[in-house]
Coordinates of C-alpha atoms and ligand atoms in Angstrom, one line a residue:
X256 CA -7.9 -27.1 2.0
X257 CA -4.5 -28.0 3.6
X258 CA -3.3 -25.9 6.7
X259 CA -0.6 -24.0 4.8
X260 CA -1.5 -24.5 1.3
X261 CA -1.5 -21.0 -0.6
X262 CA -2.7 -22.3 -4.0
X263 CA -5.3 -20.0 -5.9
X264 CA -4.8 -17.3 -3.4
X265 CA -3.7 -13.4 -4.8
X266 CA -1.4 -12.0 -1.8
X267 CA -0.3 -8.3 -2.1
X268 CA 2.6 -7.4 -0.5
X269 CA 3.7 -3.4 0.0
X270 CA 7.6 -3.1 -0.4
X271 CA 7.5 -6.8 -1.5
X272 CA 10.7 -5.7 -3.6
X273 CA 13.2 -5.9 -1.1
X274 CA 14.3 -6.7 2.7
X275 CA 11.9 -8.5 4.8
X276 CA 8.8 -7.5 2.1
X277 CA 11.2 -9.9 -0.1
X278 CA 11.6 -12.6 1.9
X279 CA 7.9 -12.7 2.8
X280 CA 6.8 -12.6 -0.2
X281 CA 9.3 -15.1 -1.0
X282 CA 7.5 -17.6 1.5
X283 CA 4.2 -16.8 0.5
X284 CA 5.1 -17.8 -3.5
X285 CA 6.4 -21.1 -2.0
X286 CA 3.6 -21.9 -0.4
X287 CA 1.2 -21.6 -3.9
X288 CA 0.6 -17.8 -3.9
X289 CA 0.3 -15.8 -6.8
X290 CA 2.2 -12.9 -5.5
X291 CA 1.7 -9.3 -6.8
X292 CA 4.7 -7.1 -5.5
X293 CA 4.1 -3.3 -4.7
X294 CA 7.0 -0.9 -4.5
X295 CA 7.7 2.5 -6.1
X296 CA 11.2 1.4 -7.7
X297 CA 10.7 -0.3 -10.8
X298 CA 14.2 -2.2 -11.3
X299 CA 13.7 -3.4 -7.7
X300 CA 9.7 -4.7 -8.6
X301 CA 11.2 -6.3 -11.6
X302 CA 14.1 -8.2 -9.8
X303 CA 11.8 -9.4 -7.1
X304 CA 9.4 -10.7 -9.6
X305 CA 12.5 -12.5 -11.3
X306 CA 13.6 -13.9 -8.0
X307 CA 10.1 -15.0 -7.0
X308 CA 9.8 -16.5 -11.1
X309 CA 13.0 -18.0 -10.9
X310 CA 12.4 -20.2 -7.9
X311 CA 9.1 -21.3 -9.0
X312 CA 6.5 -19.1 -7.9
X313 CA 4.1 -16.2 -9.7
X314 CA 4.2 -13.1 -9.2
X315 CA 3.7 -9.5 -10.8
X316 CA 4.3 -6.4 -9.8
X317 CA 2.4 -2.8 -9.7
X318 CA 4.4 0.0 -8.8
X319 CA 2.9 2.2 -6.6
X320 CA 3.3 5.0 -3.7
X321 CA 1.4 3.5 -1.3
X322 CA 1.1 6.9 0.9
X323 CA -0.5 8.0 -2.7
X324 CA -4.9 7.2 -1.9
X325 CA -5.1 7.5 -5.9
X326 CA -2.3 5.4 -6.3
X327 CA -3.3 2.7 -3.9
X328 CA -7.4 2.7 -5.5
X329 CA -5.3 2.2 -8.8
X330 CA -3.0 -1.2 -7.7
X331 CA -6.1 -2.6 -6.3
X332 CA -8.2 -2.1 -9.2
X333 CA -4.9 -3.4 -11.5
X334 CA -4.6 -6.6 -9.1
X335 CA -8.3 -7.4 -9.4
X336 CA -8.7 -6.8 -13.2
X337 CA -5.2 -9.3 -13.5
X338 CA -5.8 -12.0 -10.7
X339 CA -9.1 -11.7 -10.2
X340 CA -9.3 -11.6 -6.2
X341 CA -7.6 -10.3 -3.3
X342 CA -7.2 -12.9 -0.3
X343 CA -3.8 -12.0 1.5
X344 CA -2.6 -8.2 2.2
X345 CA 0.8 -7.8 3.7
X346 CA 1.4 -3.8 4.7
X347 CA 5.0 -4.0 5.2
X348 CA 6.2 -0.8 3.7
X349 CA 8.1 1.1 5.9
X350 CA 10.5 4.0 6.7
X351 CA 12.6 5.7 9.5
X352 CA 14.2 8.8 10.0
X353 CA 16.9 8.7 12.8
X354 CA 16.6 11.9 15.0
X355 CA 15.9 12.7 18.5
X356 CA 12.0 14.1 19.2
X357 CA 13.4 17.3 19.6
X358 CA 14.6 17.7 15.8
X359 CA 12.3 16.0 13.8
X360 CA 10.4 18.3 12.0
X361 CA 6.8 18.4 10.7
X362 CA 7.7 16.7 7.3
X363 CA 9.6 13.9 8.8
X364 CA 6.8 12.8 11.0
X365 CA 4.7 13.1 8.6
X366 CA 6.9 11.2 5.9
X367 CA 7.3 7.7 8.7
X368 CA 3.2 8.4 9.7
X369 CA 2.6 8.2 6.3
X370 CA 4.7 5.5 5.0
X371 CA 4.3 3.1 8.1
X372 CA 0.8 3.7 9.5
X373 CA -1.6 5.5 6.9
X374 CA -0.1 3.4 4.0
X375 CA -2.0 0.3 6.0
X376 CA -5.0 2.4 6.2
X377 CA -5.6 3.1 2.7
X378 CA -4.1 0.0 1.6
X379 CA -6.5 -2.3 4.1
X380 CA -9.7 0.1 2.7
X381 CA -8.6 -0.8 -0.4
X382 CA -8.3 -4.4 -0.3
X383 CA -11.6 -5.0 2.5
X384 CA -14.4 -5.0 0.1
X385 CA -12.5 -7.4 -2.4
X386 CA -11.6 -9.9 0.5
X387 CA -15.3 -9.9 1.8
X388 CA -16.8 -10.7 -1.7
X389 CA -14.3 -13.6 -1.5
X390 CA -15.9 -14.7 2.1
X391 CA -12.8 -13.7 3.9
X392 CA -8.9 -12.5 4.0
X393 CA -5.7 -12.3 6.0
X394 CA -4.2 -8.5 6.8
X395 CA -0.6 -9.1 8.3
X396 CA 0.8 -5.9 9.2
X397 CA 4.5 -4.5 10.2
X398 CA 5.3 -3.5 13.5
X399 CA 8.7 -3.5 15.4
X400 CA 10.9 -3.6 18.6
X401 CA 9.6 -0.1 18.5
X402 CA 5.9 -1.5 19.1
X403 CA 6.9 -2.0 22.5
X404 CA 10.4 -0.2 23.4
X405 CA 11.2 3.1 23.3
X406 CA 14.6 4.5 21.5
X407 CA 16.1 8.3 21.2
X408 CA 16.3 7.4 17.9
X409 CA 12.8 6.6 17.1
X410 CA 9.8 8.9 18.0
X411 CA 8.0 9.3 14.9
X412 CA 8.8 5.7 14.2
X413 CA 8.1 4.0 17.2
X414 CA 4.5 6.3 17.2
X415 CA 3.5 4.7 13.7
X416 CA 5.2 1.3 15.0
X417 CA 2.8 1.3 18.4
X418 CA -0.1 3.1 16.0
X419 CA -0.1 -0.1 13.7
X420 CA -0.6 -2.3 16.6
X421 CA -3.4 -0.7 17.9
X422 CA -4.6 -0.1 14.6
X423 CA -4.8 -4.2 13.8
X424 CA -6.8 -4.7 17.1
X425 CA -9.7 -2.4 15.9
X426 CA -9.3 -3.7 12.2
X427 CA -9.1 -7.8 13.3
X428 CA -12.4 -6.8 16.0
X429 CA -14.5 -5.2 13.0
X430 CA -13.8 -7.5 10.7
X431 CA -13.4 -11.0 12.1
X432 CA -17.5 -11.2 11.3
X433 CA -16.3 -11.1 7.5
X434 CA -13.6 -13.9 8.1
X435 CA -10.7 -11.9 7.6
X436 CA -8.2 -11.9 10.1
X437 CA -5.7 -9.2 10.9
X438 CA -2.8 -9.8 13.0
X439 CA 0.9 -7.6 13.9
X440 CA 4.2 -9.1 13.4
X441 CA 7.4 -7.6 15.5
X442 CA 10.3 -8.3 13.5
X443 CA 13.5 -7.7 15.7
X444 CA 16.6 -6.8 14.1
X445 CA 17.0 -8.3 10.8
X446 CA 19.5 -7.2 7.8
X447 CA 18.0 -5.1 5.4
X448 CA 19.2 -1.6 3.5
X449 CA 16.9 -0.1 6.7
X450 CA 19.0 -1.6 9.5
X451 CA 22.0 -0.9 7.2
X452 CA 21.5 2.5 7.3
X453 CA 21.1 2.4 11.2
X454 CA 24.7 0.4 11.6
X455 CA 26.1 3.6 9.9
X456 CA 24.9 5.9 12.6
X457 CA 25.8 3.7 15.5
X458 CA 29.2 1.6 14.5
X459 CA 28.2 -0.6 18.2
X460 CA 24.6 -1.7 16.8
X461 CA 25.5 -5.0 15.2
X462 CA 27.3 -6.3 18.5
X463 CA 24.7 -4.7 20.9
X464 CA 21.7 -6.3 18.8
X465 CA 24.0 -9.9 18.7
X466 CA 24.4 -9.4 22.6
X467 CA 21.1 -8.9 23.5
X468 CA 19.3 -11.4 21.2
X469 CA 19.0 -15.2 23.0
X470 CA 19.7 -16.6 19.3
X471 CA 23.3 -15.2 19.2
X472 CA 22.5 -13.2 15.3
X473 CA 20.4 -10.9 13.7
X474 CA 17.4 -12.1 11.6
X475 CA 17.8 -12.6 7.6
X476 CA 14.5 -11.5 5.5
X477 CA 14.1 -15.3 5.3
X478 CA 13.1 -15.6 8.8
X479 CA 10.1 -14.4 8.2
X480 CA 8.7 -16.9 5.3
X481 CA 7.4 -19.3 8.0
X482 CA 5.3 -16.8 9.8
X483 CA 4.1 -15.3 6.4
X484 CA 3.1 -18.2 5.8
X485 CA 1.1 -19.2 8.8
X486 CA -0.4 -15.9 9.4
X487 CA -1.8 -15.7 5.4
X488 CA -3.1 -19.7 5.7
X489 CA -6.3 -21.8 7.3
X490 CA -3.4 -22.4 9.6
X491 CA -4.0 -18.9 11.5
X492 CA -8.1 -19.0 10.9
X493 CA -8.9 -18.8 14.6
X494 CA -5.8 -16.3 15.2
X495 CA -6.8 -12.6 15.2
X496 CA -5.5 -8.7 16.4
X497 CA -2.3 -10.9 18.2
X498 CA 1.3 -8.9 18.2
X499 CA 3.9 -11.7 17.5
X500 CA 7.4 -10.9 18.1
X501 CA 9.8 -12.7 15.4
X502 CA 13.0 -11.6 17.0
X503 CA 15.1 -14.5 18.4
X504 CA 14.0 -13.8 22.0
X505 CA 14.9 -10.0 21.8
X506 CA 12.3 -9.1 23.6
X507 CA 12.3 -11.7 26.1
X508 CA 16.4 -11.5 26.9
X509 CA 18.1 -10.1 29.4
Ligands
LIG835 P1 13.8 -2.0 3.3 O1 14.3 -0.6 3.2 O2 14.7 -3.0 2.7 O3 12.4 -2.1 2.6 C1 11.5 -1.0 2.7 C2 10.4 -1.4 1.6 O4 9.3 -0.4 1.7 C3 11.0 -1.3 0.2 O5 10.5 -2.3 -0.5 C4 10.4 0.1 -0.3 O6 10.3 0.0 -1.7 C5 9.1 0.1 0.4 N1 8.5 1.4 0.5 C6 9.0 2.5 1.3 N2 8.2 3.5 1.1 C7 7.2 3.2 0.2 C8 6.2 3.9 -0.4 N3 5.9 5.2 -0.1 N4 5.4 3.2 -1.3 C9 5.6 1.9 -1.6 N5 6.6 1.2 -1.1 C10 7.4 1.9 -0.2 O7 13.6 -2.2 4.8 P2 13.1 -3.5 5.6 O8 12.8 -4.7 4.8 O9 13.9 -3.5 6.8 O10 11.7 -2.9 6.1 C11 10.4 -3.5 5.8 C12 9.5 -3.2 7.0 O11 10.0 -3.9 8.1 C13 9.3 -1.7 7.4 O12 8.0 -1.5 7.7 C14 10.2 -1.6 8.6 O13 9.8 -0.6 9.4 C15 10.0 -3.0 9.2 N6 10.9 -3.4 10.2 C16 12.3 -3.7 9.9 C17 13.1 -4.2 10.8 C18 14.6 -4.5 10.5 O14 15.3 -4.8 11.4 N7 15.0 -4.4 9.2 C19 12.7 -4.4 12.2 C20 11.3 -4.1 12.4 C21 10.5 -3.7 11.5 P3 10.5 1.3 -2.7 O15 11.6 2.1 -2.2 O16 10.7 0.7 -4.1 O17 9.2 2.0 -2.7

């Protein structure tokens, strides 16, 4: 097989239907992947499928809450009975809610846990038993900035963001004896409808993230094909439980 060739493989990616999901996704479909998108909005699934068709790729879509363990046990079983296999899982589904510790309540932690952290769980259960009957898989899953920093801003996110690193160490350890290997990317700031929503609560974001970040801009969803890529091909086969900052040296400026 070539290093980065994707041909033949079935890659799922969570909140494929947007943002950095999209632009993954996007990269994965170039490189031969026959995509399945998983998002709960269904005009969104079925405009990222379009975008994915119209450039030349494959893809379908399952709609699906992926904080629902029902839900999930049903897009697996879907994606199997359509494609036949499971070989790539990106858990990039994500959420925030912008308060300080001190007033998030029960529900919002429990609404990031869920959607950033426990979503990978199920989803990762889900998807283990199909990748070892195929002698092996690739689990790339979101972290953050917030894997590492701390923010006012960011308790319950930066707790599921730190959570999902740990969480890919003790995955990629137990399962690197089935040849699937699990690894954490750290996007930095990149424009999505998430970091949009940020820019609305702090007006001085966009030129405090441009100041800080060595590459002089903020990320674009497409930044993150390449690494997709790597990280789901042969390319990454002896490459396991590693956190890899994709931030244009934010986390290494001064
Ligand atoms: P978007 O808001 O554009 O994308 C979020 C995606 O998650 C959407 O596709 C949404 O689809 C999906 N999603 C949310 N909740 C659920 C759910 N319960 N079930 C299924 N899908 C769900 O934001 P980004 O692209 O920015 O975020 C993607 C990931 O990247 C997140 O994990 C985020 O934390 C992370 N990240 C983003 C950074 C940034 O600067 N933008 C930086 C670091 C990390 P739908 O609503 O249709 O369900």
């Amino acid at each position: 097989m070539k290093m980065f060739d994707l041909s033949g493989r079935v890659a799922i990616v969570t909140g494929g239907n947007g943002g950095i999901g999209l632009g993954m996704a996007s990269g994965l479909a170039e490189a031969g992947a026959d995509v399945v998108i998983v998002g709960r909005n269904t005009d969104k699934n079925a405009s990222a499928v379009a975008t994915i068709e119209a450039a030349g790729g494959k893809a379908m879509a399952v709609e699906t809450d992926v904080c629902n363990e029902a839900a999930v046990a049903r897009m697996v079983e879907t994606v199997v009975a359509e494609r036949g296999a499971i070989h790539i899982l990106v858990n990039n589904a994500g959420t925030s809610v912008r308060k300080r510790p001190e007033d998030l309540t029960l529900e919002d932690w429990h609404h990031v846990l869920d959607t950033n952290l426990t979503s990978a769980f199920l989803c990762s259960n889900a998807c283990y038993p199909h990748m070892k009957a195929a002698g092996g898989g690739k689990i790339l899953n979101n972290g953050s900035m917030l894997s590492l920093f701390g923010s006012p801003w960011g308790a319950a996110y930066g707790a599921s963001k730190g959570g999902i690193m740990q969480y890919t160490r003790s995955q990629a350890a137990a399962w690197a004896a089935d040849n699937i290997q699990v690894n954490c990317y750290l996007p930095g700031w990149i424009n999505t409808e998430l970091t949009v929503g940020a820019r609305k609560y702090a007006p001085d974001l966009e030129a405090k993230v441009t100041a800080r970040t060595p590459a002089g801009r903020w990320g674009e969803p497409q930044d993150l094909a390449g690494l997709a890529v790597y990280l789901a091909s042969p390319a990454s086969d002896f490459l396991t439980g590693t956190a890899i900052p994709i931030d244009g040296g934010f986390s290494i400026g001064i």
